[in-house]
Tab-separated table of C-alpha atoms and ligand atoms in Angstrom:
chain	number	residue	atom	x	y	z
Z	14	MET	CA	40.671	37.244	5.209
Z	15	THR	CA	41.123	33.019	4.526
Z	16	ARG	CA	39.054	31.222	2.882
Z	17	GLU	CA	37.968	27.972	5.015
Z	18	LYS	CA	38.997	25.439	3.302
Z	19	PRO	CA	36.201	22.802	2.146
Z	20	LYS	CA	36.570	19.054	4.145
Z	21	ASN	CA	34.666	17.516	1.166
Z	22	LEU	CA	34.326	18.090	-2.829
Z	23	TRP	CA	33.419	16.468	-4.754
Z	24	LEU	CA	35.092	14.036	-7.460
Z	25	SER	CA	33.614	14.803	-10.810
Z	26	ARG	CA	32.812	18.268	-11.863
Z	27	TRP	CA	28.977	16.149	-12.170
Z	28	GLY	CA	28.853	15.490	-8.930
Z	29	PHE	CA	27.322	18.440	-7.535
Z	30	ILE	CA	24.590	18.067	-10.760
Z	31	LEU	CA	23.319	15.004	-10.388
Z	32	ALA	CA	23.073	14.707	-6.904
Z	33	ALA	CA	20.956	17.815	-7.055
Z	34	THR	CA	19.271	16.716	-9.600
Z	35	GLY	CA	18.324	13.824	-7.764
Z	36	SER	CA	17.861	16.212	-4.653
Z	37	ALA	CA	14.821	18.291	-6.721
Z	38	VAL	CA	14.027	15.758	-8.554
Z	39	GLY	CA	12.008	13.541	-5.956
Z	40	LEU	CA	7.851	13.224	-4.874
Z	41	GLY	CA	7.191	16.869	-5.577
Z	42	ASN	CA	7.981	16.191	-9.638
Z	43	ILE	CA	6.300	12.737	-9.835
Z	44	TRP	CA	3.824	12.027	-7.088
Z	45	LYS	CA	2.716	16.101	-6.703
Z	46	PHE	CA	3.183	18.453	-9.710
Z	47	PRO	CA	0.993	15.269	-11.854
Z	48	TYR	CA	-1.587	16.220	-9.737
Z	49	ILE	CA	-1.466	19.929	-9.248
Z	50	THR	CA	-1.729	19.977	-12.496
Z	51	GLY	CA	-5.080	17.920	-13.010
Z	52	GLU	CA	-6.378	19.947	-9.838
Z	53	TYR	CA	-5.432	22.756	-11.436
Z	54	GLY	CA	-6.500	22.293	-15.179
Z	55	GLY	CA	-3.780	21.757	-16.469
Z	56	GLY	CA	-1.684	23.833	-18.989
Z	57	ALA	CA	-1.769	27.221	-18.002
Z	58	PHE	CA	-0.629	25.979	-14.161
Z	59	VAL	CA	2.358	25.075	-16.527
Z	60	LEU	CA	2.853	28.144	-17.497
Z	61	MET	CA	2.746	29.800	-14.256
Z	62	TYR	CA	5.277	26.858	-12.619
Z	63	LEU	CA	7.644	27.893	-14.918
Z	64	ALA	CA	7.482	31.422	-14.512
Z	65	CYS	CA	8.262	30.206	-10.809
Z	66	ILE	CA	11.231	28.482	-11.665
Z	67	LEU	CA	11.894	30.886	-13.054
Z	68	ALA	CA	11.889	34.076	-11.531
Z	69	ILE	CA	12.469	32.822	-7.717
Z	70	GLY	CA	13.533	29.629	-8.353
Z	71	ILE	CA	16.697	29.779	-10.433
Z	72	PRO	CA	17.676	33.104	-8.923
Z	73	VAL	CA	17.361	31.855	-5.208
Z	74	MET	CA	18.798	28.289	-5.802
Z	75	MET	CA	22.373	30.566	-7.174
Z	76	THR	CA	22.233	32.378	-4.171
Z	77	GLU	CA	21.871	29.370	-1.655
Z	78	ILE	CA	25.001	27.306	-3.143
Z	79	ALA	CA	26.697	30.515	-3.580
Z	80	LEU	CA	26.540	31.292	0.154
Z	81	GLY	CA	27.239	27.002	0.411
Z	82	ARG	CA	30.522	27.864	-1.181
Z	83	ARG	CA	31.603	31.068	-0.349
Z	84	GLY	CA	30.641	29.437	3.655
Z	85	ARG	CA	31.561	26.629	2.754
Z	86	GLY	CA	29.815	24.343	5.455
Z	87	SER	CA	26.535	23.044	5.841
Z	88	PRO	CA	23.775	25.995	6.466
Z	89	ILE	CA	25.145	27.444	9.979
Z	90	ASP	CA	28.411	27.785	9.594
Z	91	ALA	CA	28.524	28.752	5.992
Z	92	ILE	CA	26.089	31.758	6.594
Z	93	ALA	CA	28.044	32.713	10.413
Z	94	ARG	CA	31.618	32.691	8.147
Z	95	VAL	CA	30.179	34.186	4.902
Z	96	VAL	CA	28.561	37.261	7.072
Z	97	ARG	CA	31.614	37.160	9.323
Z	98	GLU	CA	33.187	38.397	6.225
Z	99	ASN	CA	30.765	41.323	5.702
Z	100	GLY	CA	31.187	42.959	9.484
Z	101	SER	CA	27.311	41.455	9.204
Z	102	ASN	CA	24.976	40.547	12.376
Z	103	PRO	CA	26.057	36.415	13.477
Z	104	LEU	CA	21.648	35.949	13.984
Z	105	TRP	CA	22.018	35.889	10.369
Z	106	ARG	CA	23.159	31.478	10.971
Z	107	GLY	CA	19.356	31.641	12.135
Z	108	VAL	CA	18.533	31.375	8.831
Z	109	GLY	CA	20.784	28.351	8.489
Z	110	LEU	CA	19.523	26.449	11.815
Z	111	MET	CA	16.112	27.742	9.985
Z	112	ALA	CA	16.611	25.774	6.811
Z	113	MET	CA	18.276	22.212	8.350
Z	114	LEU	CA	15.229	21.929	10.459
Z	115	ALA	CA	12.971	21.939	8.253
Z	116	GLY	CA	15.464	19.577	5.583
Z	117	PHE	CA	15.232	17.415	9.432
Z	118	MET	CA	11.057	17.712	9.334
Z	119	ILE	CA	10.550	17.482	5.173
Z	120	LEU	CA	12.389	13.650	5.839
Z	121	CYS	CA	10.338	13.020	9.102
Z	122	PHE	CA	6.901	13.174	6.818
Z	123	TYR	CA	8.013	12.712	3.343
Z	124	VAL	CA	9.929	9.046	4.901
Z	125	VAL	CA	6.195	8.173	4.616
Z	126	VAL	CA	5.238	9.080	1.432
Z	127	ALA	CA	8.406	7.642	-0.172
Z	128	GLY	CA	7.444	4.705	1.843
Z	129	TRP	CA	3.624	4.353	0.319
Z	130	ALA	CA	5.970	4.566	-2.956
Z	131	PHE	CA	8.347	1.176	-1.809
Z	132	ALA	CA	5.135	-0.843	-1.096
Z	133	TYR	CA	3.370	0.065	-4.385
Z	134	THR	CA	6.292	-1.161	-6.133
Z	135	TRP	CA	5.722	-4.894	-4.012
Z	136	LYS	CA	2.598	-4.595	-4.946
Z	137	MET	CA	1.904	-4.133	-8.072
Z	138	LEU	CA	4.219	-7.293	-7.991
Z	139	ASP	CA	2.079	-9.628	-5.694
Z	140	GLY	CA	-1.200	-8.906	-7.240
Z	141	SER	CA	-2.350	-6.511	-3.979
Z	142	LEU	CA	-3.031	-4.351	-6.710
Z	143	ALA	CA	-5.063	-6.500	-8.547
Z	144	ALA	CA	-8.773	-4.750	-8.185
Z	145	THR	CA	-11.015	-4.088	-10.340
Z	146	SER	CA	-12.216	-0.486	-9.500
Z	147	VAL	CA	-10.471	3.205	-8.190
Z	148	GLU	CA	-12.357	2.539	-5.017
Z	149	ALA	CA	-10.994	-0.776	-4.183
Z	150	LEU	CA	-7.371	0.202	-5.063
Z	151	GLY	CA	-8.257	3.071	-2.865
Z	152	GLN	CA	-9.520	0.052	0.151
Z	153	VAL	CA	-5.768	-0.907	-0.429
Z	154	PHE	CA	-5.023	2.057	0.251
Z	155	GLU	CA	-6.730	2.561	2.955
Z	156	GLN	CA	-6.340	-0.904	4.226
Z	157	HIS	CA	-2.421	-0.136	3.961
Z	158	ASN	CA	-2.020	2.927	6.077
Z	159	ALA	CA	-4.445	1.796	8.540
Z	160	ASN	CA	-2.254	-0.814	9.555
Z	161	PRO	CA	0.326	0.810	12.169
Z	162	TRP	CA	3.722	-1.717	11.397
Z	163	LEU	CA	2.227	-2.270	7.712
Z	164	LEU	CA	2.906	1.925	7.318
Z	165	GLY	CA	6.101	2.082	9.480
Z	166	GLY	CA	7.784	-1.016	8.109
Z	167	TRP	CA	8.098	0.433	4.578
Z	168	SER	CA	8.866	4.355	6.145
Z	169	VAL	CA	11.902	2.765	8.617
Z	170	LEU	CA	13.001	0.952	6.221
Z	171	VAL	CA	13.247	3.841	3.704
Z	172	ALA	CA	15.186	5.780	6.708
Z	173	LEU	CA	17.810	3.756	6.658
Z	174	LEU	CA	18.466	3.178	3.962
Z	175	THR	CA	18.789	7.273	3.358
Z	176	LEU	CA	21.252	6.778	6.732
Z	177	TRP	CA	23.506	4.196	5.735
Z	178	ILE	CA	23.906	5.822	2.294
Z	179	VAL	CA	24.592	9.437	4.359
Z	180	ALA	CA	26.736	8.143	6.804
Z	181	LYS	CA	29.073	6.310	3.908
Z	182	GLY	CA	30.287	10.213	2.703
Z	183	VAL	CA	29.229	12.741	0.421
Z	184	GLN	CA	31.253	10.937	-1.822
Z	185	LYS	CA	31.110	7.618	-1.266
Z	186	GLY	CA	27.993	7.594	-0.259
Z	187	ILE	CA	25.857	10.342	-1.791
Z	188	GLU	CA	28.107	11.247	-5.018
Z	189	ASN	CA	28.178	6.827	-5.696
Z	190	SER	CA	24.766	6.144	-5.529
Z	191	VAL	CA	23.134	8.833	-7.299
Z	192	ARG	CA	25.938	8.477	-10.302
Z	193	TRP	CA	23.859	5.180	-11.103
Z	194	MET	CA	21.029	5.702	-9.600
Z	195	MET	CA	20.150	8.660	-11.937
Z	196	PRO	CA	20.748	7.844	-15.378
Z	197	GLY	CA	18.994	5.017	-14.502
Z	198	LEU	CA	16.228	7.374	-13.183
Z	199	ALA	CA	16.089	8.817	-16.812
Z	200	LEU	CA	16.082	5.539	-18.789
Z	201	MET	CA	13.298	4.281	-16.108
Z	202	LEU	CA	11.843	7.845	-17.163
Z	203	LEU	CA	11.750	7.212	-21.105
Z	204	ILE	CA	11.041	3.696	-21.105
Z	205	LEU	CA	7.174	5.135	-19.691
Z	206	VAL	CA	6.596	7.770	-21.569
Z	207	GLY	CA	7.642	5.881	-24.608
Z	208	TYR	CA	4.522	3.542	-23.363
Z	209	ALA	CA	2.727	6.060	-22.727
Z	210	PHE	CA	3.317	7.144	-26.445
Z	211	THR	CA	2.032	3.837	-27.737
Z	212	SER	CA	-0.220	2.320	-25.229
Z	213	GLY	CA	-1.302	5.434	-23.762
Z	214	SER	CA	-3.821	9.053	-24.757
Z	215	PHE	CA	-0.646	10.234	-25.984
Z	216	SER	CA	-1.926	13.305	-27.472
Z	217	GLU	CA	-5.222	14.269	-25.208
Z	218	GLY	CA	-2.782	13.778	-22.402
Z	219	PHE	CA	-0.029	16.115	-24.013
Z	220	ALA	CA	-2.960	18.864	-24.873
Z	221	PHE	CA	-3.697	18.686	-21.125
Z	222	LEU	CA	-0.502	19.275	-20.134
Z	223	PHE	CA	0.107	21.938	-22.706
Z	224	SER	CA	-2.671	23.531	-24.033
Z	225	PHE	CA	-3.600	27.364	-22.512
Z	226	ASP	CA	-6.569	28.316	-21.474
Z	227	ALA	CA	-6.675	32.095	-19.725
Z	228	SER	CA	-9.742	31.046	-17.257
Z	229	LYS	CA	-7.462	28.972	-15.271
Z	230	LEU	CA	-5.130	31.643	-14.556
Z	231	THR	CA	-5.951	32.407	-10.475
Z	232	GLY	CA	-4.730	33.220	-7.824
Z	233	GLU	CA	-5.346	29.809	-5.997
Z	234	ALA	CA	-2.985	28.435	-8.513
Z	235	LEU	CA	-0.658	31.085	-8.564
Z	236	LEU	CA	0.061	30.190	-5.243
Z	237	ALA	CA	0.299	27.016	-5.200
Z	238	ALA	CA	2.730	26.924	-8.247
Z	239	LEU	CA	5.000	29.334	-6.107
Z	240	GLY	CA	4.510	26.901	-3.165
Z	241	HIS	CA	6.198	24.519	-4.606
Z	242	ALA	CA	8.480	25.984	-7.183
Z	243	PHE	CA	10.583	26.018	-3.693
Z	244	PHE	CA	9.329	22.282	-2.603
Z	245	THR	CA	10.192	20.958	-6.589
Z	246	LEU	CA	13.841	22.877	-6.482
Z	247	SER	CA	15.074	21.867	-2.682
Z	248	LEU	CA	15.438	25.575	-1.306
Z	249	ALA	CA	15.135	27.145	1.988
Z	250	SER	CA	16.303	23.135	3.091
Z	251	GLY	CA	19.235	22.786	3.902
Z	252	ALA	CA	20.163	20.350	0.680
Z	253	ILE	CA	20.999	22.701	-2.476
Z	254	LEU	CA	23.863	25.281	0.450
Z	255	THR	CA	24.936	22.270	1.926
Z	256	TYR	CA	24.713	20.452	-1.692
Z	257	GLY	CA	26.961	23.644	-3.056
Z	258	SER	CA	29.478	23.785	0.181
Z	259	TYR	CA	31.215	21.117	-1.532
Z	260	ILE	CA	31.328	22.489	-5.541
Z	261	PRO	CA	35.312	23.063	-6.352
Z	262	ASP	CA	36.252	26.518	-7.060
Z	263	GLY	CA	36.234	28.065	-10.864
Z	264	GLN	CA	32.309	25.076	-11.756
Z	265	SER	CA	30.249	28.419	-12.897
Z	266	ILE	CA	27.028	28.471	-10.553
Z	267	ALA	CA	25.103	30.079	-12.833
Z	268	ARG	CA	25.326	27.063	-15.557
Z	269	THR	CA	25.017	24.479	-13.162
Z	270	THR	CA	21.938	26.169	-11.172
Z	271	PHE	CA	19.989	26.212	-14.647
Z	272	MET	CA	21.300	22.795	-15.410
Z	273	VAL	CA	19.593	21.738	-12.514
Z	274	ALA	CA	16.574	23.511	-12.950
Z	275	ILE	CA	15.522	22.058	-16.393
Z	276	ALA	CA	16.285	18.754	-15.465
Z	277	ASP	CA	13.957	19.048	-12.777
Z	278	THR	CA	11.280	20.675	-14.914
Z	279	CYS	CA	11.860	17.885	-17.068
Z	280	VAL	CA	11.143	15.300	-15.830
Z	281	ALA	CA	7.823	17.042	-13.595
Z	282	LEU	CA	6.565	17.707	-17.519
Z	283	LEU	CA	8.029	14.505	-18.968
Z	284	ALA	CA	5.988	12.801	-15.597
Z	285	GLY	CA	3.255	14.213	-16.822
Z	286	LEU	CA	3.878	12.974	-20.184
Z	287	ALA	CA	4.000	8.896	-19.327
Z	288	ILE	CA	1.167	9.543	-16.241
Z	289	PHE	CA	-1.760	11.515	-18.555
Z	290	PRO	CA	-1.806	9.447	-21.353
Z	291	VAL	CA	-2.126	6.218	-19.561
Z	292	ILE	CA	-4.955	7.464	-17.310
Z	293	PHE	CA	-6.964	9.501	-19.836
Z	294	ALA	CA	-6.666	6.397	-22.050
Z	295	ASN	CA	-9.312	4.410	-19.434
Z	296	GLY	CA	-11.593	7.455	-19.106
Z	297	MET	CA	-10.224	8.176	-14.899
Z	298	SER	CA	-10.445	12.065	-13.736
Z	299	PRO	CA	-6.681	13.497	-13.607
Z	300	ALA	CA	-7.896	16.017	-11.257
Z	301	ALA	CA	-8.050	12.922	-8.444
Z	302	GLY	CA	-6.154	14.419	-6.099
Z	303	PRO	CA	-3.268	12.981	-4.036
Z	304	GLY	CA	-4.917	9.761	-4.674
Z	305	LEU	CA	-3.734	10.224	-8.935
Z	306	ILE	CA	-0.893	7.940	-8.321
Z	307	PHE	CA	-1.485	5.609	-5.814
Z	308	MET	CA	-5.441	4.366	-7.320
Z	309	SER	CA	-6.021	5.693	-10.346
Z	310	LEU	CA	-2.830	4.652	-11.907
Z	311	PRO	CA	-1.983	1.447	-10.539
Z	312	LEU	CA	-5.226	0.558	-11.857
Z	313	ALA	CA	-5.001	1.724	-15.595
Z	314	PHE	CA	-1.747	-0.064	-15.698
Z	315	GLN	CA	-4.313	-3.194	-15.274
Z	316	GLN	CA	-5.660	-2.687	-17.909
Z	317	MET	CA	-2.610	-2.392	-20.365
Z	318	PRO	CA	-0.769	-4.078	-22.428
Z	319	PHE	CA	1.903	-5.039	-19.823
Z	320	GLY	CA	0.883	-3.149	-17.789
Z	321	THR	CA	2.322	-5.186	-14.857
Z	322	ALA	CA	5.827	-4.879	-15.401
Z	323	PHE	CA	5.602	-1.304	-16.336
Z	324	GLY	CA	3.597	-0.578	-13.127
Z	325	VAL	CA	6.377	-1.738	-11.611
Z	326	LEU	CA	9.059	-0.207	-13.531
Z	327	PHE	CA	7.106	3.164	-12.834
Z	328	PHE	CA	6.591	2.993	-8.495
Z	329	ALA	CA	10.745	1.557	-8.557
Z	330	MET	CA	11.283	4.561	-10.128
Z	331	VAL	CA	9.344	7.339	-8.198
Z	332	SER	CA	10.961	4.743	-4.655
Z	333	ILE	CA	14.436	6.084	-6.607
Z	334	ALA	CA	13.581	8.991	-6.884
Z	335	ALA	CA	12.437	9.677	-3.927
Z	336	LEU	CA	15.101	7.781	-2.065
Z	337	THR	CA	17.595	10.363	-3.536
Z	338	SER	CA	15.746	13.861	-2.655
Z	339	ALA	CA	16.287	11.982	1.458
Z	340	ILE	CA	18.830	12.366	1.721
Z	341	SER	CA	19.816	15.468	0.350
Z	342	MET	CA	16.974	16.306	3.464
Z	343	ILE	CA	19.326	14.921	6.110
Z	344	GLU	CA	23.047	15.502	4.892
Z	345	ALA	CA	22.686	19.625	6.095
Z	346	THR	CA	22.311	17.878	9.943
Z	347	VAL	CA	24.843	14.881	9.326
Z	348	ALA	CA	27.311	17.455	8.043
Z	349	TYR	CA	26.506	20.402	10.577
Z	350	LEU	CA	27.171	17.506	13.836
Z	351	ASN	CA	30.382	16.416	11.808
Z	352	GLU	CA	32.516	19.081	10.969
Z	353	LYS	CA	31.297	21.407	14.375
Z	354	TYR	CA	31.557	19.160	16.629
Z	355	GLY	CA	33.309	16.618	15.172
Z	356	ILE	CA	31.357	14.031	14.894
Z	357	SER	CA	32.531	10.992	12.659
Z	358	ARG	CA	29.381	10.836	9.776
Z	359	VAL	CA	28.437	7.272	10.508
Z	360	LYS	CA	27.811	8.699	14.861
Z	361	ALA	CA	25.912	11.895	13.148
Z	362	ALA	CA	23.221	9.316	10.702
Z	363	ILE	CA	22.721	7.034	13.841
Z	364	GLY	CA	22.511	9.961	16.032
Z	365	SER	CA	19.801	11.922	13.614
Z	366	GLY	CA	18.344	8.815	12.933
Z	367	ALA	CA	17.126	8.743	16.089
Z	368	VAL	CA	15.803	11.425	16.607
Z	369	LEU	CA	14.354	10.869	13.044
Z	370	LEU	CA	12.379	7.862	13.654
Z	371	VAL	CA	10.600	9.074	17.073
Z	372	ILE	CA	9.356	12.220	14.871
Z	373	SER	CA	8.121	10.085	12.119
Z	374	LEU	CA	7.354	7.270	13.846
Z	375	LEU	CA	4.343	10.723	14.909
Z	376	ALA	CA	3.652	11.403	10.981
Z	377	MET	CA	3.194	7.283	10.729
Z	378	LEU	CA	1.105	7.054	13.207
Z	379	SER	CA	-1.193	9.903	11.817
Z	380	PHE	CA	-3.151	7.310	9.644
Z	381	ASN	CA	-3.793	5.172	12.192
Z	382	LEU	CA	-3.642	5.178	15.959
Z	383	LEU	CA	-2.820	8.892	15.800
Z	384	SER	CA	-5.027	9.942	13.117
Z	385	GLY	CA	-7.978	10.635	16.196
Z	386	TRP	CA	-5.206	13.355	17.238
Z	387	THR	CA	-4.993	16.941	14.945
Z	388	PRO	CA	-4.659	19.935	16.917
Z	389	LEU	CA	-5.392	22.861	15.649
Z	390	GLY	CA	-7.613	20.908	13.015
Z	391	LYS	CA	-4.431	19.402	11.438
Z	392	ASN	CA	-3.075	15.687	12.134
Z	393	PHE	CA	0.877	15.443	13.309
Z	394	PHE	CA	2.300	14.266	8.767
Z	395	ASP	CA	-0.438	17.640	7.470
Z	396	TRP	CA	1.282	19.723	10.603
Z	397	LEU	CA	5.013	18.879	9.322
Z	398	ASP	CA	4.145	19.386	5.487
Z	399	TYR	CA	2.471	23.303	6.464
Z	400	LEU	CA	5.200	24.404	8.965
Z	401	THR	CA	7.645	23.506	6.630
Z	402	SER	CA	6.385	24.789	2.484
Z	403	ARG	CA	4.062	27.656	4.209
Z	404	TRP	CA	6.128	28.780	6.963
Z	405	MET	CA	9.665	27.710	7.122
Z	406	MET	CA	10.564	27.406	3.010
Z	407	PRO	CA	9.608	31.148	2.141
Z	408	LEU	CA	10.813	32.571	5.199
Z	409	GLY	CA	14.031	30.995	4.848
Z	410	GLY	CA	13.673	32.268	0.905
Z	411	ILE	CA	12.942	35.454	1.826
Z	412	PHE	CA	15.956	35.757	4.628
Z	413	MET	CA	18.310	34.067	1.992
Z	414	VAL	CA	17.194	36.917	-0.826
Z	415	VAL	CA	17.591	39.240	1.687
Z	416	LEU	CA	20.716	38.536	3.667
Z	417	ALA	CA	22.566	38.322	-0.560
Z	418	GLY	CA	20.815	40.977	-2.507
Z	419	TYR	CA	21.364	43.329	0.418
Z	420	ALA	CA	23.298	42.860	3.703
Z	421	LEU	CA	26.321	41.634	2.034
Z	422	ARG	CA	29.070	44.126	-0.003
Z	423	GLY	CA	27.761	43.434	-3.374
Z	424	GLU	CA	31.731	42.111	-4.004
Z	425	ILE	CA	30.696	38.558	-2.268
Z	426	MET	CA	28.472	37.470	-3.611
Z	427	ARG	CA	29.867	38.775	-7.476
Z	428	ASP	CA	33.121	37.121	-6.914
Z	429	GLU	CA	31.402	34.163	-6.098
Z	430	LEU	CA	29.007	33.669	-8.809
Z	431	ASN	CA	30.885	35.202	-11.056
Z	432	LEU	CA	28.736	36.220	-13.730
Z	433	PRO	CA	29.141	38.389	-16.341
Z	434	PRO	CA	27.944	42.231	-15.970
Z	435	ALA	CA	24.136	42.323	-17.305
Z	436	GLY	CA	23.890	38.035	-15.783
Z	437	TYR	CA	24.485	39.586	-12.163
Z	438	ALA	CA	22.664	42.606	-12.671
Z	439	LEU	CA	20.018	40.572	-13.746
Z	440	TRP	CA	20.585	38.258	-10.929
Z	441	LEU	CA	20.936	41.218	-8.123
Z	442	PHE	CA	17.525	42.491	-9.427
Z	443	MET	CA	15.519	39.419	-8.904
Z	444	VAL	CA	17.325	38.640	-5.483
Z	445	ARG	CA	16.583	42.169	-4.511
Z	446	TYR	CA	13.067	42.580	-6.244
Z	447	VAL	CA	11.707	40.212	-7.716
Z	448	SER	CA	11.719	37.122	-5.511
Z	449	PRO	CA	10.832	39.130	-2.668
Z	450	VAL	CA	7.907	40.151	-3.278
Z	451	LEU	CA	6.274	36.679	-5.074
Z	452	ILE	CA	7.426	35.404	-1.387
Z	453	MET	CA	6.143	38.038	0.404
Z	454	ILE	CA	2.783	37.352	-1.398
Z	455	VAL	CA	2.593	33.676	-1.045
Z	456	PHE	CA	3.559	34.192	2.717
Z	457	LEU	CA	1.070	37.226	4.134
Z	458	HIS	CA	-1.734	34.624	1.437
Z	459	ALA	CA	-0.478	31.831	3.998
Z	460	LEU	CA	-1.175	33.960	6.856
Z	461	GLY	CA	-4.456	34.268	5.537
Z	462	TRP	CA	-3.792	38.222	5.209
Z	463	LEU	CA	-4.729	38.703	1.398
Z	464	GLY	CA	-7.865	37.587	0.281
Z	465	PHE	CA	-6.219	37.233	-2.854
Z	466	ASP	CA	-7.901	37.229	-7.027
Z	467	PRO	CA	-7.687	40.555	-7.475
Z	468	LEU	CA	-4.430	40.428	-5.733
Z	469	VAL	CA	-2.863	38.459	-8.368
Z	470	ARG	CA	-2.971	41.019	-11.417
Z	471	TRP	CA	0.139	41.391	-12.515
Z	472	TYR	CA	-0.168	45.153	-12.241
Z	473	TRP	CA	-0.907	45.018	-8.440
Z	474	ILE	CA	2.069	42.921	-8.855
Z	475	ALA	CA	4.208	45.112	-10.807
Z	476	GLY	CA	3.469	47.792	-9.064
Z	477	ALA	CA	5.067	46.424	-5.540
Z	478	ILE	CA	8.229	45.126	-8.182
Z	479	GLY	CA	8.354	48.543	-9.350
Z	480	LEU	CA	7.885	50.141	-5.694
Z	481	LEU	CA	10.273	47.734	-4.313
Z	482	ALA	CA	12.916	48.831	-6.762
Z	483	ILE	CA	13.176	51.826	-6.405
Z	484	LEU	CA	13.308	52.090	-2.311
Z	485	GLY	CA	16.034	49.347	-2.848
Z	486	GLU	CA	17.755	51.510	-4.591
Z	487	LEU	CA	17.066	54.433	-2.392
Z	488	PHE	CA	17.757	52.576	0.426
Z	489	ALA	CA	20.337	49.412	0.002
Z	490	PRO	CA	22.924	50.773	0.937
Z	491	ARG	CA	21.529	51.887	4.305
Z	492	VAL	CA	19.422	49.026	5.003
Z	493	ARG	CA	23.916	47.239	4.690
Z	494	LEU	CA	25.199	49.496	7.643
Z	495	VAL	CA	22.356	49.302	9.547
Z	496	LEU	CA	22.189	44.696	9.308
Z	497	ALA	CA	26.080	45.232	9.285
Z	498	ASN	CA	26.171	47.783	12.857
Z	499	ARG	CA	23.901	45.909	14.820
R	2	LIG	N1	12.772	18.445	-4.159
R	2	LIG	C1	12.384	16.997	-3.290
R	2	LIG	C2	10.861	15.889	-3.967
R	2	LIG	O1	10.478	17.659	-5.353
R	2	LIG	C3	11.761	17.515	-1.976
R	2	LIG	C4	12.488	18.595	-1.652
R	2	LIG	C5	12.474	19.412	-0.528
R	2	LIG	C6	14.400	18.013	-0.996
R	2	LIG	C7	13.387	19.977	0.499
R	2	LIG	C8	15.464	18.717	-0.431
R	2	LIG	C9	14.559	19.151	0.470
R	2	LIG	O2	10.661	16.002	-3.779
């Protein structure tokens, strides 16, 4: 069977690595990772997070890239082609549809948080953050959100920038912008860590992130780490799969995956090293929750030498990180409209941008005019977050590993991944047994079917993996046949 020719390819070997790192490194690393680490008590959480990146993040990312490159297209079409090659049921492309929708839905609320980062860069400069207490800064944050025009204006600005870059194309838009934004981001981060090192309580921050306290290894923390591993690596949301479809044939998927995962993890840890020393130097709590970088941090900066300048640098860095993630969330949709219906990228960006603005408007209004509208106990913003990270991403992840590990003939992935035998065997073991069990645990917990703590004990997990391994080895060929012939 002839393979689909790629319509777009990254210009340089670094194209994918920079773009995928840009996608992975975002608010998840700089906003969410520090505050959940703060909430779950530091080092033990960091360790679980690293384990999840290794056990789920890396195998699933390799799978997604391989599916994207094999099928050469946006998620729906790429998966459709791969299953056609395999002779499996075309309904598998629903997994691609779900991923594409997830990316789009994430963008609808991500623009709001990214808008905060953009607005705070500005606020740091114009003096509106010159308050003297965390409470007063909390009020600044509330007032910003209570004003739909202000909140909406900044979010719309982020959306427009995102659409503009994506409309310009894979090479001229995405690759060109990540080529300078990613090194810039790395430089800003290193400067900020240097600042924390010299002006903050660096050793206290360091100890908080890396000292290990076994009593903090709880089920809840493991769940948070699992969920976050998906989000932070942009998995099951169409982003990595679509970017993967632009990788030239000879490039090693395993090596690129490791580079992206390591870069993403380093940024999360360095962001922690930039933030916590500053928080501790001012005697603040690391467990301040989602407001950590918007309420505690600006105040801490103000009390330090050259704090304003470093505060501006910090929020500018968050803004860039958010922008390079945002473009990856809508790329799948734009690529789909472009490839499938021949709509130009500009028109596809305008069309999907119109839908984006309408839906994200509801997310913006969740903080003010529509804050009372909470069907089933959540406002619209929280619904988008909940549906995507609790349901769509884990479900998409399960389907992808089942597709790659059980339904596809071995040679398709073996050929695409092109690993030495031991590496391939390890990947297969992970996607067949380890990743599905771990993802299933997150998923069942989200459904409220697991009360938890005892289940997190390692022997439960080991037992479940062992059982699945035996069943899998016994039934994988049968499963493949059934999935292929339906
Ligand atoms: N990985 C991004 C972050 O950490 C978020 C993201 C999710 C990006 C899904 C693309 C797709 O902020």
